[in-house]
Structure formats: C-alpha cells, structure tokens
Coordinates of C-alpha atoms in Angstrom, one line a residue:
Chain D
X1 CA -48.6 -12.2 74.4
X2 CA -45.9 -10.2 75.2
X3 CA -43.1 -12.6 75.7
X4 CA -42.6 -11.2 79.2
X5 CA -43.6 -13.4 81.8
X6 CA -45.0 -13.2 85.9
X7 CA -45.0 -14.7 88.2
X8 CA -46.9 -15.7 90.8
X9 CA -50.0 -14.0 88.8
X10 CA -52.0 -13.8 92.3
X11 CA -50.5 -13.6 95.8
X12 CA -52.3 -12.9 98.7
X13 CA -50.3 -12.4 102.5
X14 CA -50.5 -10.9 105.8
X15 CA -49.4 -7.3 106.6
X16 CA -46.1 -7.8 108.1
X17 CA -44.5 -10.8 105.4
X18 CA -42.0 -10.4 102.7
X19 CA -43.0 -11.8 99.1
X20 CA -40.8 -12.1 96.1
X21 CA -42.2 -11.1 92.4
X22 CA -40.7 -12.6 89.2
X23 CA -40.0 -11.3 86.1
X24 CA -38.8 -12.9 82.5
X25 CA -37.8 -10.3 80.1
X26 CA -38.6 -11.1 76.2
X27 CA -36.1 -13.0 75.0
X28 CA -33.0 -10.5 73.9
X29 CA -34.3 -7.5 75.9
X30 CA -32.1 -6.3 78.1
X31 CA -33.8 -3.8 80.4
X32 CA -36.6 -4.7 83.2
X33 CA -38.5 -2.4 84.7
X34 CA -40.8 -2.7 87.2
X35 CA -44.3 -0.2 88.0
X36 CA -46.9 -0.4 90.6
X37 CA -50.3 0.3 89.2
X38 CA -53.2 0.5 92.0
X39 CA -56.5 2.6 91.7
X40 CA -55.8 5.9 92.9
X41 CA -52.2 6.4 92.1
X42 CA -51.9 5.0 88.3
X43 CA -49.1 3.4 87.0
X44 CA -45.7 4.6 89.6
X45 CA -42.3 3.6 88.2
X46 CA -40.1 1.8 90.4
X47 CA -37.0 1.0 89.6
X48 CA -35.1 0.3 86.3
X49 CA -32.3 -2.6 85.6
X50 CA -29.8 -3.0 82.3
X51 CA -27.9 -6.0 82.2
X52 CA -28.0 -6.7 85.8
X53 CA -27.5 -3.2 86.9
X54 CA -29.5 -0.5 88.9
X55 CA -30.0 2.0 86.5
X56 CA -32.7 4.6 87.6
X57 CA -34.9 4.1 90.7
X58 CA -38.4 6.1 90.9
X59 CA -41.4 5.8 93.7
X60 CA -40.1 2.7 95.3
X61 CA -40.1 2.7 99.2
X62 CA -36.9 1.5 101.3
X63 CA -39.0 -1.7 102.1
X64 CA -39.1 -2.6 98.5
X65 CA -35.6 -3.8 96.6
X66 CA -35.0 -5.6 93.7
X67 CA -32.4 -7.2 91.7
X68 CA -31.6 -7.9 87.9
X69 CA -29.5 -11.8 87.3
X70 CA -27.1 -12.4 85.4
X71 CA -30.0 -14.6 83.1
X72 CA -31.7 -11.5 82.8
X73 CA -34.4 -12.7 85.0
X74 CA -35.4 -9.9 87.5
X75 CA -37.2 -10.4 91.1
X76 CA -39.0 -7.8 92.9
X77 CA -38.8 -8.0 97.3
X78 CA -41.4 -6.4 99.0
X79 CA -41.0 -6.8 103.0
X80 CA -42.6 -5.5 105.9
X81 CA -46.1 -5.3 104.0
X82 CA -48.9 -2.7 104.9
X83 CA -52.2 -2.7 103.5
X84 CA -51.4 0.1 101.5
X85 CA -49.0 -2.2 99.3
X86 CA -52.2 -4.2 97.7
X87 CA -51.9 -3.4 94.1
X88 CA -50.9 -4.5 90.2
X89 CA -47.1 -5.0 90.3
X90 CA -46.2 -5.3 86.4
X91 CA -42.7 -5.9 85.0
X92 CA -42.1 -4.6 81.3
X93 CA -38.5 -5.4 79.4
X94 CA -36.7 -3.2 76.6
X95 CA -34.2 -4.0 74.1
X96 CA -31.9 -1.5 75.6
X97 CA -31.6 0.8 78.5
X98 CA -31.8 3.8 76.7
X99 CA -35.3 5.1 78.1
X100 CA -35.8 8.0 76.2
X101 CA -36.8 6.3 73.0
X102 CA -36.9 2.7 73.9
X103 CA -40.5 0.5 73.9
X104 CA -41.1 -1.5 76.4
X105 CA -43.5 -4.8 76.6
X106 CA -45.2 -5.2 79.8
X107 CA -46.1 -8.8 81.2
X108 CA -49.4 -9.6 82.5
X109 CA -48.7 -8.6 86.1
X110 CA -48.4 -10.0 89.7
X111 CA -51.9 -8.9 92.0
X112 CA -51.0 -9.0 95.5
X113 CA -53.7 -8.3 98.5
X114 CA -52.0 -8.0 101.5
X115 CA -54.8 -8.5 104.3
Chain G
X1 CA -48.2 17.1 89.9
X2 CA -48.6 15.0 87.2
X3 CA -45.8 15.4 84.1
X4 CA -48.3 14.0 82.1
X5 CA -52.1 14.9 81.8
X6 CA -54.6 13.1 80.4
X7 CA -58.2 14.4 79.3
X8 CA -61.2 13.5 79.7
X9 CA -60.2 11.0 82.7
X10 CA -63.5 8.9 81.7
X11 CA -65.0 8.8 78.1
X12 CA -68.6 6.8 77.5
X13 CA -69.5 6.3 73.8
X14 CA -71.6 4.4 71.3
X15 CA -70.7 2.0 68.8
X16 CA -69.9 4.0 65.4
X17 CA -69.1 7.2 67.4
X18 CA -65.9 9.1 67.0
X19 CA -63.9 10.4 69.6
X20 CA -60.1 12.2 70.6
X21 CA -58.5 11.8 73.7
X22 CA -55.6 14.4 74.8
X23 CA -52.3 13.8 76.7
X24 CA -50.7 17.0 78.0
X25 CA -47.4 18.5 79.5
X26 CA -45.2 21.7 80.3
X27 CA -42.2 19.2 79.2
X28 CA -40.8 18.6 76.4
X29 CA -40.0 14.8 75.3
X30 CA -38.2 12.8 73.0
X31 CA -40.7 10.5 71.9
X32 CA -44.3 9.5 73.8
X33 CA -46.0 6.2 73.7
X34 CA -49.5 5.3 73.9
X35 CA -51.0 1.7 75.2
X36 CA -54.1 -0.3 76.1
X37 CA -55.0 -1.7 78.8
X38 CA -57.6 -4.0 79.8
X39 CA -58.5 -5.1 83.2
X40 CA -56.4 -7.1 85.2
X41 CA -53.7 -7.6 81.8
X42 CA -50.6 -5.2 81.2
X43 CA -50.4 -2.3 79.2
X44 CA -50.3 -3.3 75.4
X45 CA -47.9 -1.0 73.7
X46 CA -50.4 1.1 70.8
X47 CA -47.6 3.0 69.2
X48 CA -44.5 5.6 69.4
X49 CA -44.0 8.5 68.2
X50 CA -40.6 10.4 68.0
X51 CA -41.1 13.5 65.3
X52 CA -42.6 16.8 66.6
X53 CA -45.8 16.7 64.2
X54 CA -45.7 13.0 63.5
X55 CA -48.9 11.5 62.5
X56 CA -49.2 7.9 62.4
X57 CA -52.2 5.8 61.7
X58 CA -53.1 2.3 63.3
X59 CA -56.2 1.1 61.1
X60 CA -58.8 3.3 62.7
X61 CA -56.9 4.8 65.2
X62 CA -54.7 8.0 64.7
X63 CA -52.2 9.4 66.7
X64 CA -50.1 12.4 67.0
X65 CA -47.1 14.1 68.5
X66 CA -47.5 17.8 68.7
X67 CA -44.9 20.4 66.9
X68 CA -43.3 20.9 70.7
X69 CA -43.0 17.7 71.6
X70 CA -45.1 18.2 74.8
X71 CA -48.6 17.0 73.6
X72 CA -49.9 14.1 71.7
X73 CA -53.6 13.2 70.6
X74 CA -55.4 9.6 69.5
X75 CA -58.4 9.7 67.2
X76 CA -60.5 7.0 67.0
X77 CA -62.9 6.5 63.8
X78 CA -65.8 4.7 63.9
X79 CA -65.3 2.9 67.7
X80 CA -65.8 -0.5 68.4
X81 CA -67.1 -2.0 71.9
X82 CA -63.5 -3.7 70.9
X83 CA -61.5 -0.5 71.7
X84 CA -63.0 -0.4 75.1
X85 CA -60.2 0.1 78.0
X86 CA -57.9 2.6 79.4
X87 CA -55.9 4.1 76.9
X88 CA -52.2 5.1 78.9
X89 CA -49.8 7.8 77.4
X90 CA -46.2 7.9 78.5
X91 CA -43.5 10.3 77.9
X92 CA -39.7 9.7 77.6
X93 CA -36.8 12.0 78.1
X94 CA -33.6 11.3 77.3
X95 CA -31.0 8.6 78.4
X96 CA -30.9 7.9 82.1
X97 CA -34.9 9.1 82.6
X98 CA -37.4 6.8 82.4
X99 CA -40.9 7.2 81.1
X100 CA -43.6 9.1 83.1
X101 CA -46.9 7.8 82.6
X102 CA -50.3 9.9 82.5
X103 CA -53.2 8.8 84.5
X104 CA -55.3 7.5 81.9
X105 CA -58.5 7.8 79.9
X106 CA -60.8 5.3 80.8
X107 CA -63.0 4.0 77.8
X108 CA -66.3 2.8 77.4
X109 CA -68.1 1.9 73.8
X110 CA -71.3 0.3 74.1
X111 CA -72.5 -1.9 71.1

C-alpha cells in the first residue's frame, strides 16, 4: 500500500459526460501528479501540482483540468468524453515538487470506460 | 519519439532463468527510477538511482545507472514467477521537468 488513495476505482459513462477523479496524497507529500496509462500509449504525464499550484502540465487535452486543495487532496475533470478517453488514470504524490530527483508513490488507479 | 527506450518490449522466461532488461536515451538525466507494475494496480516504485555508474542491489535484482547518465539496466538472478509484470523505467531532469517514462518491458516467468 502506497498511502495514496483513488477514487472511484471503476467508472464507467457515456461519451459526451464529465466525471471527476480523486486523489489523496500520502500523508506529508506535497506534490500530485496525475498520468494516463492505456494500452497503446503507456504511461502519458498529465499535469503536476505543489501545494495547490499548477506546476508543469504534459499530454493533457483542453477538455481535461484539474485542481490541487488546499488539504492537499487533488481532483482530476475530464468533460466532453470520447471513446478514446477509456483508460488507467493513476495519481502518484511526492514529498516535494522538485521532479528531478523526487520519488513518487502511485495509487491504485481510477479505470474509466467511456461507452 | 520516445525519451526513453525500453528493450526487449516483451520478455518470456522460466523459473531459475536469468535475465537483463535495458532502458535507453540520447538525454542525459539526473536520476532514473525503475517500478513494477502488475495488472490493473499502480506502478510500485523498485528503486532510484542518482550517481552516473551507480550499482544498487535489491535482493536478486540489480540495477544500474550508466557513466552518462542516459542508460540504466536491471538484472535479475534466479527469476521467480513472483517477478512477473511490466517492469517501467522513468527519467528525471532537473527542477521544473517532470519524469518521462519508457514504454515498458513486459515480463513473463513461468514456474
């Protein structure tokens, strides 16, 4: 176990809907990340937060958004879903936000099928 | 194009065999990480390594940065059906880049 937490684990929606992901950091880590992981691509960074701010974005289409509170919680909004979108979305947490040399600690992932 | 490259892509074994999978790259990072990951779980986090040349050993597993910082290689002695997975390298640069993650090696020990 981690200590980084998802949720829903499984979520399944229609092309079209918005869904929100959660994300728990371990306790003390300051950084959340978030990666989308689906069978052709690998594991694609998304975006990066630090104590609440955005501090690096990667892949992540305009339809996708995210936000870092001030708990440290993080929540990931995908909206106008395509089929494409079906995939492993995993959130992983760092002490710090200093990338180059920081280990992160992924949680157990959210799998969304959008139909 | 892929930062990171990782061979073989798919590696099928038997129990007791010994075997080294590769991660590659034309650039240069500040420390690389390799993890586990079994299906449908997150990546487990195996080990880091910061030191160009660093060898570090994880009961039978071996890992190591090379002298440029741009490669890194895991042994593994004597595999288990136990070590079966997709093995994940992923490089990081300095503050204010995040890590790039190679493709994978996808593998397989049968008892």
């Amino acid at each position: 176990d981690s200590g980084v937490t998802q949720t829903p684990k499984h979520l399944i929606t229609a092309t079209g809907q918005r869904v929100t992901l959660r994300c728990s950091p371990r306790s003390g880590d300051l950084s959340v990340y978030w990666y989308q992981q689906s069978l052709d691509q690998g594991l694609q960074f998304l975006i990066h937060y630090y104590n609440g701010e955005e501090r690096a974005k990667g892949n992540i289409l305009e339809r996708f958004s995210a936000q870092q509170f001030p708990d440290l919680h993080s929540e990931l909004n995908l909206s106008s879903l395509e089929l494409g979108d079906s995939a492993l979305y995993f959130c992983a947490s760092s002490l710090t936000g200093t990338s180059g040399r920081n280990e992160q600690f992924f949680g157990p992932g959210t799998r969304l099928t959008v139909l | 194009t892929q930062l990171l490259e990782q061979s073989p892509q798919f590696l099928s074994i038997q129990e007791g065999e010994n075997l080294t999978v590769y991660c590659n790259s034309s650039s240069v990072f500040s420390s690389l990480q390799w993890y586990r990951q079994e299906p449908g779980e997150g990546p487990v986090l195996l080990v880091t390594v910061v030191t160009g040349g660093e060898v570090k050993k994880l009961k039978r597993l071996t890992f190591q940065f090379g002298d440029a910082r741009k490669d890194s290689s895991l042994h593994i002695t004597a595999a288990q059906p136990g070590d079966t997975g997709l093995y994940l390298c992923a490089g990081g640069k300095n503050y204010g880049q995040n890590f790039v993650f190679g493709p994978g090696t996808r593998l397989s020990v049968l008892p």
